[in-house]
Amino acid sequence: MSTLSPFEHLFQRCDELIKKYLDPIIKAEQDALNSSEPVQVPLPDFDSLAAFRLLSHAELEGYFEAKAKETLKILDQDFEAGKIETSKFASLIFLFILKKQIAKKWTATGLGDDASIKNAETTDFKDLAQQALGYGRQFIEGNNGVKENSIQVLSALMGYFSDELDPVLLKELNLYGKRRGDVAHDSWKRNTRTFESAEIERTRLLTILDLIKNFYESNLAPIYTPRKKRWFSFFKTQWFSKRSLYQWN
């Protein structure tokens, strides 16, 4: 069983795919250009370019799903322990309410609330958390791609609000998903213009890997102050005390 982290696996597999499918094409082109003899630059192996897109896309999709599953596992454990007043649960419940268009109006505001009201709303909130966990598991199971909607939902499962995400990365992934569709749903022979060059294909993927590393795998991702303002704004009328909201982690 692999002990690699999701990103380590992603990086390793993408490196293997580049070496197998793109590097031979790039080398053949460079050899022709550097030849002292008049040699025609060979056409790239379009089947290899198509295979590279499909397989690298699968690795990207697998990375985001693996990261989301890791967080859901933690949330399942937290739920069983009765610990749902956390940042990751906040983003998941917010996502669930938004996607399902659920209207909630809690009246408890914190210390001093009537016990019956607080108990009822505590139960309601826990039920909502449980439903949100089920929604998250179902989404991962049925996910198919790395376009914007998929990444927003999978990122929410990891604990990110949509407005915290890197817009450049979202755009690159959206385009990558579209280009994958060009070779996944029909023969590339009907659309050879979808390919540019092996060098561009390599640069495109390496750019995405760098953006993923800088956002999801480093401390540069916004994980503290901006969220706390949103948590307080959204959950301030539910059963947690105002003090506990500022202690969320």
GROMACS .gro file of C-alpha atoms in nm:
model
  249
    1MET     CA    1   0.000   0.000   0.000
    2SER     CA    2   0.137   0.342  -0.098
    3THR     CA    3   0.250   0.570   0.183
    4LEU     CA    4   0.270   0.874  -0.044
    5SER     CA    5   0.056   1.176   0.030
    6PRO     CA    6  -0.203   1.269  -0.236
    7PHE     CA    7   0.023   1.543  -0.372
    8GLU     CA    8   0.334   1.324  -0.371
    9HIS     CA    9   0.142   1.061  -0.566
   10LEU     CA   10   0.010   1.324  -0.808
   11PHE     CA   11   0.354   1.473  -0.870
   12GLN     CA   12   0.518   1.132  -0.915
   13ARG     CA   13   0.255   1.007  -1.158
   14CYS     CA   14   0.256   1.327  -1.364
   15ASP     CA   15   0.635   1.306  -1.389
   16GLU     CA   16   0.605   0.947  -1.512
   17LEU     CA   17   0.341   1.045  -1.769
   18ILE     CA   18   0.550   1.335  -1.899
   19LYS     CA   19   0.853   1.109  -1.942
   20LYS     CA   20   0.651   0.837  -2.114
   21TYR     CA   21   0.426   1.037  -2.347
   22LEU     CA   22   0.574   1.384  -2.397
   23ASP     CA   23   0.951   1.370  -2.360
   24PRO     CA   24   1.000   1.135  -2.661
   25ILE     CA   25   0.798   1.374  -2.881
   26ILE     CA   26   0.992   1.676  -2.758
   27LYS     CA   27   1.325   1.498  -2.809
   28ALA     CA   28   1.236   1.393  -3.164
   29GLU     CA   29   1.143   1.751  -3.251
   30GLN     CA   30   1.459   1.893  -3.095
   31ASP     CA   31   1.680   1.636  -3.269
   32ALA     CA   32   1.529   1.731  -3.604
   33LEU     CA   33   1.573   2.102  -3.540
   34ASN     CA   34   1.934   2.056  -3.425
   35SER     CA   35   2.031   1.825  -3.710
   36SER     CA   36   2.302   1.945  -3.947
   37GLU     CA   37   2.116   1.768  -4.226
   38PRO     CA   38   1.790   1.894  -4.378
   39VAL     CA   39   1.545   1.687  -4.175
   40GLN     CA   40   1.172   1.746  -4.160
   41VAL     CA   41   1.036   1.793  -3.810
   42PRO     CA   42   0.822   1.485  -3.743
   43LEU     CA   43   0.456   1.513  -3.666
   44PRO     CA   44   0.388   1.445  -3.298
   45ASP     CA   45   0.231   1.119  -3.188
   46PHE     CA   46  -0.121   1.248  -3.136
   47ASP     CA   47  -0.230   0.925  -2.967
   48SER     CA   48   0.038   0.988  -2.703
   49LEU     CA   49  -0.081   1.345  -2.656
   50ALA     CA   50  -0.440   1.226  -2.615
   51ALA     CA   51  -0.337   0.953  -2.372
   52PHE     CA   52  -0.137   1.205  -2.172
   53ARG     CA   53  -0.436   1.435  -2.137
   54LEU     CA   54  -0.668   1.157  -2.027
   55LEU     CA   55  -0.429   1.003  -1.776
   56SER     CA   56  -0.301   1.330  -1.627
   57HIS     CA   57  -0.660   1.451  -1.590
   58ALA     CA   58  -0.743   1.131  -1.401
   59GLU     CA   59  -0.451   1.195  -1.165
   60LEU     CA   60  -0.564   1.552  -1.100
   61GLU     CA   61  -0.918   1.435  -1.033
   62GLY     CA   62  -0.788   1.163  -0.803
   63TYR     CA   63  -0.581   1.414  -0.607
   64PHE     CA   64  -0.875   1.641  -0.527
   65GLU     CA   65  -1.099   1.348  -0.440
   66ALA     CA   66  -0.832   1.196  -0.213
   67LYS     CA   67  -0.786   1.527  -0.030
   68ALA     CA   68  -1.162   1.559   0.016
   69LYS     CA   69  -1.187   1.200   0.143
   70GLU     CA   70  -0.913   1.268   0.398
   71THR     CA   71  -1.110   1.559   0.539
   72LEU     CA   72  -1.440   1.368   0.539
   73LYS     CA   73  -1.274   1.092   0.740
   74ILE     CA   74  -1.172   1.349   1.001
   75LEU     CA   75  -1.521   1.501   0.997
   76ASP     CA   76  -1.679   1.159   1.048
   77GLN     CA   77  -1.460   1.111   1.355
   78ASP     CA   78  -1.540   1.461   1.481
   79PHE     CA   79  -1.911   1.400   1.433
   80GLU     CA   80  -1.899   1.078   1.633
   81ALA     CA   81  -1.718   1.268   1.908
   82GLY     CA   82  -1.980   1.544   1.902
   83LYS     CA   83  -1.732   1.801   1.773
   84ILE     CA   84  -1.903   1.985   1.489
   85GLU     CA   85  -1.822   2.348   1.573
   86THR     CA   86  -1.512   2.347   1.352
   87SER     CA   87  -1.401   2.539   1.044
   88LYS     CA   88  -1.427   2.237   0.815
   89PHE     CA   89  -1.782   2.161   0.927
   90ALA     CA   90  -1.871   2.527   0.874
   91SER     CA   91  -1.767   2.522   0.509
   92LEU     CA   92  -1.930   2.182   0.449
   93ILE     CA   93  -2.263   2.281   0.605
   94PHE     CA   94  -2.259   2.615   0.423
   95LEU     CA   95  -2.202   2.430   0.095
   96PHE     CA   96  -2.480   2.181   0.169
   97ILE     CA   97  -2.732   2.454   0.255
   98LEU     CA   98  -2.636   2.648  -0.057
   99LYS     CA   99  -2.653   2.352  -0.296
  100LYS     CA  100  -2.979   2.219  -0.153
  101GLN     CA  101  -3.128   2.568  -0.109
  102ILE     CA  102  -3.224   2.497   0.250
  103ALA     CA  103  -3.364   2.787   0.450
  104LYS     CA  104  -3.276   2.790   0.820
  105LYS     CA  105  -3.355   3.047   1.086
  106TRP     CA  106  -3.217   2.974   1.429
  107THR     CA  107  -3.319   3.191   1.721
  108ALA     CA  108  -3.059   3.092   1.980
  109THR     CA  109  -2.788   3.357   2.015
  110GLY     CA  110  -2.560   3.215   2.283
  111LEU     CA  111  -2.548   3.226   2.662
  112GLY     CA  112  -2.882   3.284   2.831
  113ASP     CA  113  -3.093   3.110   2.566
  114ASP     CA  114  -3.392   2.907   2.674
  115ALA     CA  115  -3.272   2.547   2.722
  116SER     CA  116  -3.554   2.395   2.515
  117ILE     CA  117  -3.477   2.623   2.220
  118LYS     CA  118  -3.107   2.556   2.238
  119ASN     CA  119  -3.156   2.179   2.267
  120ALA     CA  120  -3.392   2.173   1.969
  121GLU     CA  121  -3.160   2.379   1.754
  122THR     CA  122  -2.859   2.175   1.863
  123THR     CA  123  -3.034   1.862   1.739
  124ASP     CA  124  -3.132   2.039   1.418
  125PHE     CA  125  -2.776   2.153   1.356
  126LYS     CA  126  -2.634   1.806   1.419
  127ASP     CA  127  -2.886   1.657   1.176
  128LEU     CA  128  -2.777   1.914   0.919
  129ALA     CA  129  -2.412   1.820   0.975
  130GLN     CA  130  -2.493   1.452   0.925
  131GLN     CA  131  -2.681   1.524   0.603
  132ALA     CA  132  -2.391   1.737   0.480
  133LEU     CA  133  -2.151   1.448   0.540
  134GLY     CA  134  -2.373   1.221   0.332
  135TYR     CA  135  -2.388   1.481   0.057
  136GLY     CA  136  -2.009   1.504   0.055
  137ARG     CA  137  -1.962   1.129   0.022
  138GLN     CA  138  -2.217   1.109  -0.260
  139PHE     CA  139  -2.056   1.396  -0.447
  140ILE     CA  140  -1.710   1.238  -0.437
  141GLU     CA  141  -1.849   0.905  -0.554
  142GLY     CA  142  -2.024   1.066  -0.851
  143ASN     CA  143  -1.763   1.329  -0.936
  144ASN     CA  144  -1.633   1.332  -1.290
  145GLY     CA  145  -1.384   1.604  -1.366
  146VAL     CA  146  -1.179   1.901  -1.249
  147LYS     CA  147  -1.392   2.185  -1.381
  148GLU     CA  148  -1.487   2.477  -1.160
  149ASN     CA  149  -1.799   2.333  -0.997
  150SER     CA  150  -1.623   2.008  -0.906
  151ILE     CA  151  -1.322   2.188  -0.759
  152GLN     CA  152  -1.540   2.429  -0.561
  153VAL     CA  153  -1.735   2.143  -0.403
  154LEU     CA  154  -1.432   1.922  -0.339
  155SER     CA  155  -1.249   2.221  -0.190
  156ALA     CA  156  -1.547   2.296   0.033
  157LEU     CA  157  -1.522   1.938   0.159
  158MET     CA  158  -1.159   2.018   0.247
  159GLY     CA  159  -1.268   2.324   0.444
  160TYR     CA  160  -1.246   2.609   0.192
  161PHE     CA  161  -1.514   2.861   0.105
  162SER     CA  162  -1.544   2.922  -0.270
  163ASP     CA  163  -1.424   3.283  -0.250
  164GLU     CA  164  -1.101   3.166  -0.085
  165LEU     CA  165  -0.992   2.960  -0.385
  166ASP     CA  166  -0.718   3.062  -0.626
  167PRO     CA  167  -0.898   3.204  -0.934
  168VAL     CA  168  -0.596   3.138  -1.157
  169LEU     CA  169  -0.591   2.771  -1.059
  170LEU     CA  170  -0.967   2.742  -1.108
  171LYS     CA  171  -0.933   2.885  -1.459
  172GLU     CA  172  -0.646   2.652  -1.549
  173LEU     CA  173  -0.830   2.345  -1.419
  174ASN     CA  174  -1.146   2.448  -1.602
  175LEU     CA  175  -0.955   2.471  -1.930
  176TYR     CA  176  -0.777   2.143  -1.857
  177GLY     CA  177  -1.110   1.971  -1.806
  178LYS     CA  178  -1.238   2.113  -2.134
  179ARG     CA  179  -0.929   2.001  -2.325
  180ARG     CA  180  -0.959   1.656  -2.174
  181GLY     CA  181  -1.316   1.648  -2.304
  182ASP     CA  182  -1.186   1.716  -2.655
  183VAL     CA  183  -1.020   1.373  -2.659
  184ALA     CA  184  -1.243   1.184  -2.414
  185HIS     CA  185  -1.579   1.212  -2.590
  186ASP     CA  186  -1.482   1.184  -2.956
  187SER     CA  187  -1.193   1.085  -3.179
  188TRP     CA  188  -0.916   1.344  -3.180
  189LYS     CA  189  -0.893   1.289  -3.557
  190ARG     CA  190  -1.208   1.499  -3.589
  191ASN     CA  191  -1.044   1.784  -3.400
  192THR     CA  192  -0.666   1.785  -3.446
  193ARG     CA  193  -0.662   2.156  -3.366
  194THR     CA  194  -0.712   2.066  -3.000
  195PHE     CA  195  -0.339   1.985  -2.987
  196GLU     CA  196  -0.068   2.249  -2.983
  197SER     CA  197   0.264   2.089  -2.893
  198ALA     CA  198   0.406   1.843  -2.642
  199GLU     CA  199   0.605   2.128  -2.489
  200ILE     CA  200   0.288   2.329  -2.427
  201GLU     CA  201   0.110   2.024  -2.284
  202ARG     CA  202   0.397   1.973  -2.040
  203THR     CA  203   0.415   2.339  -1.938
  204ARG     CA  204   0.039   2.350  -1.887
  205LEU     CA  205   0.042   2.057  -1.644
  206LEU     CA  206   0.351   2.176  -1.457
  207THR     CA  207   0.186   2.515  -1.409
  208ILE     CA  208  -0.119   2.348  -1.254
  209LEU     CA  209   0.101   2.139  -1.024
  210ASP     CA  210   0.279   2.452  -0.903
  211LEU     CA  211  -0.051   2.629  -0.839
  212ILE     CA  212  -0.186   2.328  -0.647
  213LYS     CA  213   0.130   2.309  -0.438
  214ASN     CA  214   0.124   2.680  -0.359
  215PHE     CA  215  -0.241   2.678  -0.253
  216TYR     CA  216  -0.338   2.338  -0.115
  217GLU     CA  217   0.002   2.218   0.006
  218SER     CA  218   0.147   2.530   0.168
  219ASN     CA  219   0.067   2.783   0.436
  220LEU     CA  220  -0.018   3.040   0.171
  221ALA     CA  221  -0.377   2.915   0.157
  222PRO     CA  222  -0.614   3.148   0.349
  223ILE     CA  223  -0.709   2.942   0.651
  224TYR     CA  224  -0.758   3.180   0.942
  225THR     CA  225  -0.884   3.537   0.974
  226PRO     CA  226  -1.094   3.572   0.655
  227ARG     CA  227  -1.292   3.260   0.737
  228LYS     CA  228  -1.367   3.357   1.093
  229LYS     CA  229  -1.550   3.667   0.972
  230ARG     CA  230  -1.764   3.455   0.740
  231TRP     CA  231  -1.834   3.193   1.007
  232PHE     CA  232  -1.954   3.459   1.247
  233SER     CA  233  -2.168   3.626   0.982
  234PHE     CA  234  -2.335   3.302   0.877
  235PHE     CA  235  -2.367   3.114   1.206
  236LYS     CA  236  -2.413   3.402   1.450
  237THR     CA  237  -2.784   3.326   1.498
  238GLN     CA  238  -2.742   2.954   1.567
  239TRP     CA  239  -2.687   2.776   1.896
  240PHE     CA  240  -2.311   2.823   1.945
  241SER     CA  241  -2.214   3.097   2.186
  242LYS     CA  242  -2.038   3.399   2.036
  243ARG     CA  243  -1.733   3.309   2.237
  244SER     CA  244  -1.711   2.958   2.093
  245LEU     CA  245  -1.726   3.094   1.738
  246TYR     CA  246  -1.398   3.274   1.790
  247GLN     CA  247  -1.243   2.953   1.918
  248TRP     CA  248  -1.316   2.747   1.609
  249ASN     CA  249  -1.015   2.576   1.455
   0.00000   0.00000   0.00000
